[in-house]
Short mmCIF file of C-alpha atoms in Angstrom, two decimals:
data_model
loop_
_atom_site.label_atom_id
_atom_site.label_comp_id
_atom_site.label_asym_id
_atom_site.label_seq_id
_atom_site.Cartn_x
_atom_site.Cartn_y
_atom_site.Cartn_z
CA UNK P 1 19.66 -25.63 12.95
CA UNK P 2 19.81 -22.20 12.58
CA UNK P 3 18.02 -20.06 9.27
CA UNK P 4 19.44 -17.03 8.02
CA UNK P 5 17.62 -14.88 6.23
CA UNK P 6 17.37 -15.11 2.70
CA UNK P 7 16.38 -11.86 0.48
CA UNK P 8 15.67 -12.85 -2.87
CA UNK P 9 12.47 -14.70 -1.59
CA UNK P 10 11.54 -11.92 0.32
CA UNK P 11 11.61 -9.59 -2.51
CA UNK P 12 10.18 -12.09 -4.83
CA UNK P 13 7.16 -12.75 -2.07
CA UNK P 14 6.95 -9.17 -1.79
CA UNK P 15 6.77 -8.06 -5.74
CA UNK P 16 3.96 -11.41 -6.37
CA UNK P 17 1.83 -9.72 -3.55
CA UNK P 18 2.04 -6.14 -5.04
CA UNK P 19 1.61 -7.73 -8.40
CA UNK P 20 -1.50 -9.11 -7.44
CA UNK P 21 -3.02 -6.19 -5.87
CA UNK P 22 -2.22 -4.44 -9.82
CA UNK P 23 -3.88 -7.65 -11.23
CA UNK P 24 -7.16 -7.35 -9.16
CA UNK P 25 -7.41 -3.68 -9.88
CA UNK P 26 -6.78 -4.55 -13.35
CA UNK P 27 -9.10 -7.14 -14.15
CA UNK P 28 -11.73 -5.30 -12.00
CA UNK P 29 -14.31 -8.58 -11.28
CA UNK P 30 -16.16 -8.68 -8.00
CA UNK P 31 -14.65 -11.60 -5.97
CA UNK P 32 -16.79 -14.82 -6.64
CA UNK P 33 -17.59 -15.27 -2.74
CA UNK P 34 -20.55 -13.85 -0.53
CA UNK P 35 -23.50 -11.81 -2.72
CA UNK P 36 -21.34 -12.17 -5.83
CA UNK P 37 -21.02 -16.33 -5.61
CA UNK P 38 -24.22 -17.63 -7.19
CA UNK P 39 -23.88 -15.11 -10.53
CA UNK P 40 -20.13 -15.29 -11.01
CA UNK P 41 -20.14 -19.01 -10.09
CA UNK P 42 -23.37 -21.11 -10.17
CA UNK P 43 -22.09 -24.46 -10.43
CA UNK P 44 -19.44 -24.24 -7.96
CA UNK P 45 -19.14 -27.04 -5.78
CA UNK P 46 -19.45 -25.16 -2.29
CA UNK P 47 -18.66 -25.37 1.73
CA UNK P 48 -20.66 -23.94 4.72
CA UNK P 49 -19.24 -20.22 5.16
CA UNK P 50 -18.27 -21.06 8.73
CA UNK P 51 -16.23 -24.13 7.87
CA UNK P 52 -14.88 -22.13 4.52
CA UNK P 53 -13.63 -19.14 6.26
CA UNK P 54 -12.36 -20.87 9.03
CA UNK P 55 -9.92 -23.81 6.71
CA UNK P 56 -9.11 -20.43 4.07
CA UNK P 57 -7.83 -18.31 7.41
CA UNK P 58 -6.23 -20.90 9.49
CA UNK P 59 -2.83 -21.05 7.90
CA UNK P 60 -2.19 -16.99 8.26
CA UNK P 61 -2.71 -18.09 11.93
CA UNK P 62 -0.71 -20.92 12.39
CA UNK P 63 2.09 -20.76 10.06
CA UNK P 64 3.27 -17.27 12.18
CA UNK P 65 2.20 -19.32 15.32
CA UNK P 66 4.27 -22.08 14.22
CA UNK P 67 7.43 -20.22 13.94
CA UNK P 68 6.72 -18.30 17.05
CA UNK P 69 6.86 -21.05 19.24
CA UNK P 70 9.80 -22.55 17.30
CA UNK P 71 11.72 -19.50 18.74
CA UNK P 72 14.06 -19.01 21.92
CA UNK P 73 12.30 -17.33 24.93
CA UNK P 74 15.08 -14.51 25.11
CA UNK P 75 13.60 -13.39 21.46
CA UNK P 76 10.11 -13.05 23.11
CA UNK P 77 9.74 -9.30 23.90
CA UNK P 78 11.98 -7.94 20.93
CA UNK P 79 10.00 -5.93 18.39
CA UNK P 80 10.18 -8.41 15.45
CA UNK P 81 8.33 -11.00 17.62
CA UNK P 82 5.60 -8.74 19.36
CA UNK P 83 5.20 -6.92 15.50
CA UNK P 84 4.34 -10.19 14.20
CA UNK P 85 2.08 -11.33 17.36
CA UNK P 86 -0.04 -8.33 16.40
CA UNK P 87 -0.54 -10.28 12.91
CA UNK P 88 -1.15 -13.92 14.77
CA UNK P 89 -3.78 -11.73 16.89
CA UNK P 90 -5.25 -10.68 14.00
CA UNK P 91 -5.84 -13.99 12.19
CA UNK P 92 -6.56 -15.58 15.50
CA UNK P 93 -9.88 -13.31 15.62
CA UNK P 94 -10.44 -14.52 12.03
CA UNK P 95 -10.38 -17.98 12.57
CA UNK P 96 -11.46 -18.73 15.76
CA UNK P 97 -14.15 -16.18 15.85
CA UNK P 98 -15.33 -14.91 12.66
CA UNK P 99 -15.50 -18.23 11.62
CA UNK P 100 -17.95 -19.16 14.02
CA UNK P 101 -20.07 -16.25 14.11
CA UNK P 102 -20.33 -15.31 10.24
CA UNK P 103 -23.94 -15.61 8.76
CA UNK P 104 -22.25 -15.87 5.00
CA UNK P 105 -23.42 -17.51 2.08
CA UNK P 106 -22.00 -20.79 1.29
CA UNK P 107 -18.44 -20.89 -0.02
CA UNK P 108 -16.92 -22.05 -3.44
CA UNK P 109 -14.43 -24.86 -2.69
CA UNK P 110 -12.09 -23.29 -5.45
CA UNK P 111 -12.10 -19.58 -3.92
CA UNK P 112 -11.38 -21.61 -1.07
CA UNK P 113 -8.42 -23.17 -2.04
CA UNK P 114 -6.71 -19.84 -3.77
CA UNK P 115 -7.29 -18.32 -0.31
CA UNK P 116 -6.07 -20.97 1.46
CA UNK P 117 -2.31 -20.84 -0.70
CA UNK P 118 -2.26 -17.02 -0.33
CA UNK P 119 -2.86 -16.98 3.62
CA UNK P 120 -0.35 -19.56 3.56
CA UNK P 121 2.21 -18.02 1.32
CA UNK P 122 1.50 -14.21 2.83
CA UNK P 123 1.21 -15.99 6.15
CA UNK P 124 4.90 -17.34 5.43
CA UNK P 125 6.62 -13.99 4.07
CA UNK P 126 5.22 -11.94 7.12
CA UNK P 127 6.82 -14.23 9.31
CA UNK P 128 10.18 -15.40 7.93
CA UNK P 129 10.88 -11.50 7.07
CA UNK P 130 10.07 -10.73 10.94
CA UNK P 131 12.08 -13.41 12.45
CA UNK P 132 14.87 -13.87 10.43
CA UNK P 133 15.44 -10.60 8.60
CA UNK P 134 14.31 -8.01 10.56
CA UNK P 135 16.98 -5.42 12.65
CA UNK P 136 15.03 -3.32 14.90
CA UNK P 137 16.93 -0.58 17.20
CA UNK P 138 16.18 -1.25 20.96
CA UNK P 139 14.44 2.39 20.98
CA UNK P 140 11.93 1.13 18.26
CA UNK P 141 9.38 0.75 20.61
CA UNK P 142 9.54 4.72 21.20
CA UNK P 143 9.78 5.16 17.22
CA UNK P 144 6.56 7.23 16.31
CA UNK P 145 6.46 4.85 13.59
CA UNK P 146 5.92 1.90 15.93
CA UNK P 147 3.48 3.84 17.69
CA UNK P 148 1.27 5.16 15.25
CA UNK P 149 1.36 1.89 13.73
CA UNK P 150 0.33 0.23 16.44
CA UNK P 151 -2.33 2.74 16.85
CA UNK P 152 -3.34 2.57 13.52
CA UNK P 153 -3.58 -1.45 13.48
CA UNK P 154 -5.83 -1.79 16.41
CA UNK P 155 -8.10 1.09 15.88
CA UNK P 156 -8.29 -0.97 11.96
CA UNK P 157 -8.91 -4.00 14.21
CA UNK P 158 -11.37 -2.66 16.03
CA UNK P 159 -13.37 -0.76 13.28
CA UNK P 160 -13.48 -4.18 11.65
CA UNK P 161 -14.60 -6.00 14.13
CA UNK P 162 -17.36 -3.67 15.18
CA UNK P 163 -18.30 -3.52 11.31
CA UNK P 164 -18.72 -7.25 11.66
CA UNK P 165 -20.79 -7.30 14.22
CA UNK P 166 -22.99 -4.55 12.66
CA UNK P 167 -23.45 -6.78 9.57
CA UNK P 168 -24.57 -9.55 11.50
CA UNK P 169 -27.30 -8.28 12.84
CA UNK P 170 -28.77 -7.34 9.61
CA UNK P 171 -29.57 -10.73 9.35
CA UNK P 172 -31.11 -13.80 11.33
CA UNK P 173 -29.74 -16.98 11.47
CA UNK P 174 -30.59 -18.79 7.58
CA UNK P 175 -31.52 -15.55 6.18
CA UNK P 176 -29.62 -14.54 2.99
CA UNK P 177 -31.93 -11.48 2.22
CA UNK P 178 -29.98 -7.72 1.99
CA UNK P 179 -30.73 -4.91 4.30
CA UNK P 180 -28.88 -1.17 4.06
CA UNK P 181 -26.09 -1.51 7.13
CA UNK P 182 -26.32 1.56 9.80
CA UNK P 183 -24.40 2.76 12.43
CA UNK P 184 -20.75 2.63 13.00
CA UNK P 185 -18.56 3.73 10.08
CA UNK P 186 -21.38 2.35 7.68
CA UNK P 187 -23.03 5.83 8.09
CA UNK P 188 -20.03 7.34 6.28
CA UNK P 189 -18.98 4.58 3.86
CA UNK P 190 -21.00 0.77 2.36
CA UNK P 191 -17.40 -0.81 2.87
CA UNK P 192 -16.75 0.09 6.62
CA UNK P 193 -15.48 -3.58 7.60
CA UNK P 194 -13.02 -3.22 4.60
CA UNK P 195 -12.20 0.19 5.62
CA UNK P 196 -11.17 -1.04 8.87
CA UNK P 197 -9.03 -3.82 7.36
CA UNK P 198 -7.19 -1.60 5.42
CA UNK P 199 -6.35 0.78 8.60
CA UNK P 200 -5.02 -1.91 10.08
CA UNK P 201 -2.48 -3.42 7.83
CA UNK P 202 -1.36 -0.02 6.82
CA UNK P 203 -0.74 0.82 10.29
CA UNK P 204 0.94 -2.44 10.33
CA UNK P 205 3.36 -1.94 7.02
CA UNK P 206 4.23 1.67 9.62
CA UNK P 207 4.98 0.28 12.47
CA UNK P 208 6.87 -3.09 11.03
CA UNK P 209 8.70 -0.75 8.25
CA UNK P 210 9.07 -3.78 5.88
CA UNK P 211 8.67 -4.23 2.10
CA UNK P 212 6.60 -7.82 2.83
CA UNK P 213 4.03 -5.70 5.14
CA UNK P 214 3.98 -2.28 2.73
CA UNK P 215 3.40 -5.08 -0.11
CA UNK P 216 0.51 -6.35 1.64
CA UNK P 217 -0.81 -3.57 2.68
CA UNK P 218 -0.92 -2.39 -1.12
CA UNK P 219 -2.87 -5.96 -1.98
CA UNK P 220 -5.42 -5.60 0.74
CA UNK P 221 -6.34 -1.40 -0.54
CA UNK P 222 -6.47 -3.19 -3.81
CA UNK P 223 -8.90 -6.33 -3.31
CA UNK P 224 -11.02 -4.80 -0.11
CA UNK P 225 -11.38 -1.17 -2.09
CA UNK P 226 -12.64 -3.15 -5.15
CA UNK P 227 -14.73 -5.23 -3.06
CA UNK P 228 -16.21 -2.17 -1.42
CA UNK P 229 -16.48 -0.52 -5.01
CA UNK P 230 -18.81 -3.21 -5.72
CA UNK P 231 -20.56 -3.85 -2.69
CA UNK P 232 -21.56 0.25 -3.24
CA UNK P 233 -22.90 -0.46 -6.19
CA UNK P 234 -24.58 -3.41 -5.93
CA UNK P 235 -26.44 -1.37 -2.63
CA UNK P 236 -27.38 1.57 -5.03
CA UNK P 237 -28.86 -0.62 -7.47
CA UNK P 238 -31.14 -2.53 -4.60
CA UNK P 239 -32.25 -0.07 -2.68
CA UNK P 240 -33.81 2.92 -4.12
CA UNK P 241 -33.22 4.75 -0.49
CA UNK P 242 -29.75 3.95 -0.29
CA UNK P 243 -27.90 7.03 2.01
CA UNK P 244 -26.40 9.15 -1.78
CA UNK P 245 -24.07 10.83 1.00
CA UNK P 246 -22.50 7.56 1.82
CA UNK P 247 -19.27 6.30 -0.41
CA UNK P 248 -17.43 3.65 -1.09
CA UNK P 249 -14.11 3.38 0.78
CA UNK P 250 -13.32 6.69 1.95
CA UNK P 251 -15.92 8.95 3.92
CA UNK P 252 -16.91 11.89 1.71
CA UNK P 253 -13.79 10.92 -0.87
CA UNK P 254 -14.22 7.91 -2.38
#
């Protein structure tokens, strides 16, 4: 059976995403996971951070997946399907290895579950738009929009990733106690690994030219900058030494 694309879901899956990047700028509140849980949430009923992070991620991974494989070899190799292997790449790192390597605190099970429906629903719209509504010229792969989006996404990938790995070490395994990240991007900004999450997917929204990925990318710059807003914050309030060179987001802007 074959789908045809449908735009009035896209545009509605597109406008809830930007609306909820407004509403988490709007209501300003740290997200209640990580060094925010236990204040914002005490009583939560909660799940290991490996286990959370890897059920909350998996369906941005596999939905995409899904509806890869469901697709006819002679698609394989056109841009729609390689744009949104980039975004099955990404969320294949995030569940298959961050998962297993994070050193988080423990999880509440209702964070949990709204993460869960958005990396299902976002997970959904990123795909369906790619495979059955995108039209990309055959010399798209030599659009310097494809390119520097490309770019752009794996540099973000790999910023993120190296972030990641900086902010493990911080820590030994069953330790929960703070230290002031160095190295990396973290000697410019406190929110490096956010900073390099928000490269990526705008570098993705550039190179996949679509109002689903531009929507995204406007949700992610929304949560991630607030969460770095407040990570800053809660680093200049704990440590009196804390680098007063070092910002938020944004090296020397914000």
């Amino acid at each position: 059976m074959s789908v045809h694309c449908q735009q009035s879901p896209v545009l509605a899956g597109s406008a809830t995403l930007a609306a909820l990047g407004a509403l988490v700028l709007y209501l300003a509140k740290p997200s209640g996971y990580g060094k925010y849980s236990e204040s914002l949430m005490p009583a939560a009923t909660r799940l290991p951070a490996r286990a959370a992070w890897f059920l909350q991620e998996l369906p941005s991974f596999a939905v995409p997946a899904g509806i890869l494989a469901r697709q006819p070899r002679s698609l394989f190799g056109q841009p729609a399907t390689v744009l949104l292997g980039l975004f099955c790449a990404h969320y294949f790192h995030r569940t298959f290895v961050y998962s297993l390597l994070t050193r988080g605190r423990p999880f509440p099970v209702a964070f949990l579950v709204r993460g869960f429906v958005f990396c299902m629903g976002n997970g959904l719209l990123q795909a369906y738009y790619l495979v059955y509504c995108a039209e990309y010229p055959a010399e798209w792969y030599t659009d310097v929009r494809f390119s520097l989006g490309v770019f752009l996404f794996i540099l973000g990938m790999g910023i993120n990733i190296h972030s990641d790995y900086i902010l493990r070490q911080l820590r030994k395994p069953g330790e929960v106690i703070y230290r002031i990240p160095q190295g990396g991007l973290f000697t410019y900004v406190s929110g490096a690994n956010f900073l390099g999450e928000v490269i990526e997917w705008t570098g993705y929204a550039l190179a996949t030219w679509s109002l689903p990925a531009l929507a995204f990318a406007f949700f992610s710059l929304c949560f991630l900058g607030l969460r770095a807003f407040h990570h800053h914050r809660f680093y200049l309030k704990m440590f009196e030494d804390y680098p007063k060179y070092r910002k938020a987001l944004i090296p020397f802007i914000f």
